[in-house]
CSV table of C-alpha atoms and ligand atoms in Angstrom, one decimal:
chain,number,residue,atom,x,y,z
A,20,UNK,CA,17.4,-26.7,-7.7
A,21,UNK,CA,16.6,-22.9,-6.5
A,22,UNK,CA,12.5,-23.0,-6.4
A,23,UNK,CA,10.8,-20.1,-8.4
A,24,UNK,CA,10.3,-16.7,-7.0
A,25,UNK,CA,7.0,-16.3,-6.4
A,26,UNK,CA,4.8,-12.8,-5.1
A,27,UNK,CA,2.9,-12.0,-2.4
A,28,UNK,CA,0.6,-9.7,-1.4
A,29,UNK,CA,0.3,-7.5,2.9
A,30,UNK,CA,-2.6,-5.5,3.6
A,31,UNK,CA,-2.1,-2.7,6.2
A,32,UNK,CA,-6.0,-2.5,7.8
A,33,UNK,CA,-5.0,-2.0,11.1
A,34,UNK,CA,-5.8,2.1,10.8
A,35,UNK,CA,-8.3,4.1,12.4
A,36,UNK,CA,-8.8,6.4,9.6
A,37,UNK,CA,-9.6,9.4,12.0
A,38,UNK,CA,-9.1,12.2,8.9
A,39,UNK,CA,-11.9,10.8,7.8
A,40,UNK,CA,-14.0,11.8,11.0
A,41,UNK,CA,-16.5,8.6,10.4
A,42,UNK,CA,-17.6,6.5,13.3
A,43,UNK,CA,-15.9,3.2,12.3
A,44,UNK,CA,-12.2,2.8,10.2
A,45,UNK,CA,-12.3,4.4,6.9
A,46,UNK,CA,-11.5,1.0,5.3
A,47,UNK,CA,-15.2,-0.1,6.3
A,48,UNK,CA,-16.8,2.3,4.6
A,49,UNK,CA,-18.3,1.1,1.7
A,50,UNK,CA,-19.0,1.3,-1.5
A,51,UNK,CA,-21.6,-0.8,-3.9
A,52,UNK,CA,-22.3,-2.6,-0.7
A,53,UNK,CA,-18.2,-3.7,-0.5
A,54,UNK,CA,-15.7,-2.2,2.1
A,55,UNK,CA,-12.9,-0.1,0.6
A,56,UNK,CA,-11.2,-3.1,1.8
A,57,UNK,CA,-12.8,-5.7,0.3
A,58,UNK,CA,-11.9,-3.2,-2.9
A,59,UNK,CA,-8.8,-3.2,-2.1
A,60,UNK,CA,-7.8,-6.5,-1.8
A,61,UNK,CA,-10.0,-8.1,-4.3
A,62,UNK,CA,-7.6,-5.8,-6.4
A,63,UNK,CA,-4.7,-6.9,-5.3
A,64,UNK,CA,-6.0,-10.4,-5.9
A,65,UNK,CA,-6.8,-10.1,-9.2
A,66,UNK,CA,-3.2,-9.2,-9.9
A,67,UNK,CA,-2.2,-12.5,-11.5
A,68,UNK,CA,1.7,-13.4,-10.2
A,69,UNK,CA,0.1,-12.9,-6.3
A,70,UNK,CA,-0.8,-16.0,-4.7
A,71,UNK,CA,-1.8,-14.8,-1.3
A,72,UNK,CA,-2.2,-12.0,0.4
A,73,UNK,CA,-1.9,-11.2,4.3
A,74,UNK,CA,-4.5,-8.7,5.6
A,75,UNK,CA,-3.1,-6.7,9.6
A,76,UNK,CA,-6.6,-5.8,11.4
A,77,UNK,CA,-6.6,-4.2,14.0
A,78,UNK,CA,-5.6,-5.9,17.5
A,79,UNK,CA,-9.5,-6.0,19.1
A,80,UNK,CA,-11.2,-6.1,15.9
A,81,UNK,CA,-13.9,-9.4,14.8
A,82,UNK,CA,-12.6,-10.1,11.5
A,83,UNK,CA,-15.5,-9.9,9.0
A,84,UNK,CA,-17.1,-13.4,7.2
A,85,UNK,CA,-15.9,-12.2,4.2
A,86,UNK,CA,-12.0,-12.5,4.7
A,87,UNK,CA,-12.4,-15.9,5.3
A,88,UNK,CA,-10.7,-17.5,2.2
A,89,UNK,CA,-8.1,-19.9,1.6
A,90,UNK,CA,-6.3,-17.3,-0.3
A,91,UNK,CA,-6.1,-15.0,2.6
A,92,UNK,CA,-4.1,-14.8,6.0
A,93,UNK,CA,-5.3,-12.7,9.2
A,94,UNK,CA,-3.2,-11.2,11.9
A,95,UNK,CA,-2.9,-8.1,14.2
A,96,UNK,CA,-1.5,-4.8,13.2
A,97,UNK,CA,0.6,-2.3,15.3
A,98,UNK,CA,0.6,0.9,16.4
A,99,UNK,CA,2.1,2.2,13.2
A,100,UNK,CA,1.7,1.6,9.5
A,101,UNK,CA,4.9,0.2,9.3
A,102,UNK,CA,4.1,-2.1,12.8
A,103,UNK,CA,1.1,-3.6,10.3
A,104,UNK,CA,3.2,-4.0,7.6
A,105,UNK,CA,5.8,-5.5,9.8
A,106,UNK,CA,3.5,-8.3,11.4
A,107,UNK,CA,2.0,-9.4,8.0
A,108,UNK,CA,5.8,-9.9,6.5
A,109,UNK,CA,6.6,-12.0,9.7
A,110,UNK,CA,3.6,-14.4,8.7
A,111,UNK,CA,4.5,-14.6,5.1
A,112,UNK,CA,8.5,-15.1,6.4
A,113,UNK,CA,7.0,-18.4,7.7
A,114,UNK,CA,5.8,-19.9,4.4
A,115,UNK,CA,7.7,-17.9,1.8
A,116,UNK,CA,11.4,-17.6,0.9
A,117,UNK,CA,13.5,-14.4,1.6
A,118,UNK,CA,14.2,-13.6,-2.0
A,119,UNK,CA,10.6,-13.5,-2.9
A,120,UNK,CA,8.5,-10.7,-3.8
A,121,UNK,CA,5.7,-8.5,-1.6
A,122,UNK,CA,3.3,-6.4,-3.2
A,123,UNK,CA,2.5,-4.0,0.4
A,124,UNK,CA,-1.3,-2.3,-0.8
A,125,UNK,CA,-3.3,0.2,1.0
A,126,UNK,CA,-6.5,-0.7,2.3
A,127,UNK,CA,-7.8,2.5,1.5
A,128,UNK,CA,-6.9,2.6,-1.9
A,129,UNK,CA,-9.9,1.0,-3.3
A,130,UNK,CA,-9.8,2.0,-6.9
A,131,UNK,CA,-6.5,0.2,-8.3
A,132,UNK,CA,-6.1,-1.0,-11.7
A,133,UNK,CA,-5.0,-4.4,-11.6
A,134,UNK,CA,-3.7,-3.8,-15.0
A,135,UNK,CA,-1.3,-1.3,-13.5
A,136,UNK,CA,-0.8,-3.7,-10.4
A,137,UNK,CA,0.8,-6.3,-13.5
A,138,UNK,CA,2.7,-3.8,-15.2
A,139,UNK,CA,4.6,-3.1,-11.4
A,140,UNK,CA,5.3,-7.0,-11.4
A,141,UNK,CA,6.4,-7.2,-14.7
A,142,UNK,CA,8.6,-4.5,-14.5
A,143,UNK,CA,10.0,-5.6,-11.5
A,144,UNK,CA,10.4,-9.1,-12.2
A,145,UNK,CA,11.6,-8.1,-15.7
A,146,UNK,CA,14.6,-5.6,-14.0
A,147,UNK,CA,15.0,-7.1,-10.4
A,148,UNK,CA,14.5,-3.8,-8.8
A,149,UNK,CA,12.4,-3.1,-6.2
A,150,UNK,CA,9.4,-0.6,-7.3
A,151,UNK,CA,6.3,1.3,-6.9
A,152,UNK,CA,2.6,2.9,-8.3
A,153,UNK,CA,3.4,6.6,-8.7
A,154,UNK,CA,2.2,9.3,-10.4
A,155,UNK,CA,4.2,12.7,-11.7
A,156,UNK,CA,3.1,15.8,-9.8
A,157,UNK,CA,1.4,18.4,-11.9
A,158,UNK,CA,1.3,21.5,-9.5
A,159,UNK,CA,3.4,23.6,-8.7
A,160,UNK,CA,4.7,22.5,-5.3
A,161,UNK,CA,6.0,25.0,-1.8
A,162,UNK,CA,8.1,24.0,0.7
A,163,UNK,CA,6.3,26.5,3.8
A,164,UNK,CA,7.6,26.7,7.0
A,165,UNK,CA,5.1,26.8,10.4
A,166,UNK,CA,3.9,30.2,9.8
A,167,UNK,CA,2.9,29.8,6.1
A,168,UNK,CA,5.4,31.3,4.7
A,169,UNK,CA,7.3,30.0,1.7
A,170,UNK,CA,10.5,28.6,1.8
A,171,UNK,CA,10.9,27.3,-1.5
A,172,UNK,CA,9.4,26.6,-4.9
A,173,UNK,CA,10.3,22.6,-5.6
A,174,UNK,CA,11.6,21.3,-9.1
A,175,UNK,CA,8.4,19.4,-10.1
A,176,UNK,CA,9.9,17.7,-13.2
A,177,UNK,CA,11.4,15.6,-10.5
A,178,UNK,CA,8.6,15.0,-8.0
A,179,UNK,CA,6.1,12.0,-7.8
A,180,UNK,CA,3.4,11.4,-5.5
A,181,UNK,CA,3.7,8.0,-4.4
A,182,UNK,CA,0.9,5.3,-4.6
A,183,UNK,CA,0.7,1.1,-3.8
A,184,UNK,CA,1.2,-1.4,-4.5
A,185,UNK,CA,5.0,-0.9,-3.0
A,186,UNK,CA,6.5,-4.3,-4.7
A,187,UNK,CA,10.2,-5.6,-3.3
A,188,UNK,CA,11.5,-8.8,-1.7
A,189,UNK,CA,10.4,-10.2,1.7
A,190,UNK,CA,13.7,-10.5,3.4
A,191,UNK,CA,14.7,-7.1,2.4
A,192,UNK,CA,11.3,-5.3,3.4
A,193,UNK,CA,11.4,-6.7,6.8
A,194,UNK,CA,15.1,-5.6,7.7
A,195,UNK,CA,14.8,-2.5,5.9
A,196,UNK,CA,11.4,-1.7,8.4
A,197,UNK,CA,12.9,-3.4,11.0
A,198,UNK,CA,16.0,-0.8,11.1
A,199,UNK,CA,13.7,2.2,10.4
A,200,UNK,CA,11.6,1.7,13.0
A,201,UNK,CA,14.7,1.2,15.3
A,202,UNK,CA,15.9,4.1,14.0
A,203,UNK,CA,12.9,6.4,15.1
A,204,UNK,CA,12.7,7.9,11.7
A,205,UNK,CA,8.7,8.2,10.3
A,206,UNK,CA,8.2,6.2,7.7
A,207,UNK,CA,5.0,6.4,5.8
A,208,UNK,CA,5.4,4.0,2.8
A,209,UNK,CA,7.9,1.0,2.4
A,210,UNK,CA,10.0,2.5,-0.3
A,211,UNK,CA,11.3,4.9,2.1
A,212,UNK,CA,12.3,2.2,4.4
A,213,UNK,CA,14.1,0.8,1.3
A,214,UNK,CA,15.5,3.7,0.6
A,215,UNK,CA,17.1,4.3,3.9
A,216,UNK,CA,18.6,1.3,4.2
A,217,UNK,CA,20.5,2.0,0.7
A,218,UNK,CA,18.2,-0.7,-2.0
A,219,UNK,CA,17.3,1.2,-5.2
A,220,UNK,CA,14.0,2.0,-5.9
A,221,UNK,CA,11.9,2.1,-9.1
A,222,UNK,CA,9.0,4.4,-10.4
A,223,UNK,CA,6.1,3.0,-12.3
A,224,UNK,CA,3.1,5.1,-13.1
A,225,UNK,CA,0.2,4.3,-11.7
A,226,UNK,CA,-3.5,6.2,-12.9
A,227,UNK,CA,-4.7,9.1,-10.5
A,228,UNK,CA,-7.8,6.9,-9.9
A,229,UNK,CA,-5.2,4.9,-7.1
A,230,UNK,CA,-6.2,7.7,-4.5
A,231,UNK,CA,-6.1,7.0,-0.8
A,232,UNK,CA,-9.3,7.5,0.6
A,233,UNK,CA,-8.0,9.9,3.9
A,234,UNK,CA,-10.7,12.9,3.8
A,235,UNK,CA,-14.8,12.6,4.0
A,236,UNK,CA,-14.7,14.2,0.0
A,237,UNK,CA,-12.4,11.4,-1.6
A,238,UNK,CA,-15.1,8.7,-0.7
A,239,UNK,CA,-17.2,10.3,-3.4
A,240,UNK,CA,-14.6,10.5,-5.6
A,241,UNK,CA,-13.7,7.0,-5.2
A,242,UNK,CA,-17.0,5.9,-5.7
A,243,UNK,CA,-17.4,8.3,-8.9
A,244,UNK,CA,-14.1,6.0,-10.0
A,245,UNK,CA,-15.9,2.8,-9.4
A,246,UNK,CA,-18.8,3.0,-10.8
A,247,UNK,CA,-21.0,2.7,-7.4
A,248,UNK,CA,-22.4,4.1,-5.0
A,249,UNK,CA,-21.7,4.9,-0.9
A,250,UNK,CA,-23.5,2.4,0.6
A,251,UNK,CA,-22.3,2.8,4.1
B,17,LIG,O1,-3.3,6.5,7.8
B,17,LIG,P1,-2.9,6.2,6.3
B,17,LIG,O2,-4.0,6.6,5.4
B,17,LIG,O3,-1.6,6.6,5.9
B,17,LIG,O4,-2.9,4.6,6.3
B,17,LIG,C1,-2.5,3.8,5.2
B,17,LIG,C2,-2.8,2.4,5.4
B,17,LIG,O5,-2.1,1.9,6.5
B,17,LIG,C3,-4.3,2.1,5.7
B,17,LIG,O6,-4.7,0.9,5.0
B,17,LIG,C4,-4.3,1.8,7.2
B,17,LIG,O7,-5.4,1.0,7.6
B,17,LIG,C5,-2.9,1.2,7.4
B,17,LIG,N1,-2.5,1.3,8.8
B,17,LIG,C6,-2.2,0.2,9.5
B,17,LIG,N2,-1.8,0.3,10.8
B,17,LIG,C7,-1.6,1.5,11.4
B,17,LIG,C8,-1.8,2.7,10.7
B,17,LIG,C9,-2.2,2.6,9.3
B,17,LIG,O8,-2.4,-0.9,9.1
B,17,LIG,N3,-1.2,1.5,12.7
């Protein structure tokens, strides 16, 4: 008999965060006393189809007290976003089955909903197509070349920002990474990866609250959307 699908979780912490011009990672920062990490991952836990989740430090760091729980899996990031990513799916390739499903979160997007975290993995699990947390852009959006000027005015009705989780299966994910990142193309988010390599993608909406935390100003914010103070 075929054993159930089941979901997992990868945390990319391997980052140094320097946009935010702070003297350790941005996803150590903390508010109400947690790390945006801590945030971030007790919010992918809480996100009831995952059953673990693997968390890429970075290669020299001491991993904190805290992530020392059975449902929780260490190991060393890379260079790149997509190296992290990467490493994580090679752990989870040892203990899960190709066909099942990764939710890939920022660590630096402390203020996710798990309630929009289960309406990804339903609506993934209910269509088979791979998906993720995005929001419809409001502005009006340029395309501007190196000197400023304009280039272009975008058709927004068809423009999303996109968020994480970023939700499709483990075997997939990893060749689809693995051949970008032979390729030499930038990737900055798995669904690109996926797109690349030819897989349909979905959009679910996520709430604006999902912000990455990337400049000193959206710390405030985040902690504005949680409820708590900056503690460190
Ligand atoms: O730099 P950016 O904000 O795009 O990073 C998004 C996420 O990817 C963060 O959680 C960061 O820690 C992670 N990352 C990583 N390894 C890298 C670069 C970024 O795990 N080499």
């Amino acid at each position: 008999m075929k054993p159930a699908v089941r979901c997992w979780g990868v945390i990319p912490a391997a980052g140094l965060g320097t946009r935010m011009e702070a003297s350790r990672p941005k996803q150590y920062l903390e508010i109400g006393g947690r790390s945006l990490l801590q945030h971030s991952l007790d919010a992918l836990l809480a996100i009831t189809a995952v059953e673990m989740v693997v968390v890429a430090l970075g290669a020299e760091e001491t991993p904190p007290a805290w992530l020392d729980d059975s449902r929780v899996r260490l190991t060393a990031g890379g260079a790149r976003r997509a190296d992290s990513v990467l490493a994580a799916l090679r752990v989870l390739q040892e203990i899960a089955h190709e066909e099942d499903w990764v939710l890939v979160h920022d660590a630096a997007r402390p203020c996710l909903l798990p309630a929009d975290g289960e309406r990804l993995v339903s609506r993934v699990l209910g269509s088979g197509v791979g998906a993720l947390l995005a929001e419809p852009v409001v502005d009006t959006v340029k395309r501007v070349d190196a000197s400023g000027r304009v280039l272009e005015t975008l058709d927004r009705s068809q423009l999303w920002r996109a968020q994480t989780p970023q939700m499709f299966r483990l075997g997939e994910l990893a060749a689809a990474l693995e051949n970008a990142l032979r390729s030499g193309i930038a990737i900055t988010d798995e669904a690109s990866a996926m797109e690349q390599a030819g897989h349909p993608v979905a959009v679910v909406q996520g709430a604006s609250r999902n912000l990455k935390v990337t400049v000193p100003q959206d710390l405030a914010l985040a902690a504005f959307y949680l409820g708590e103070p900056i503690t460190g």
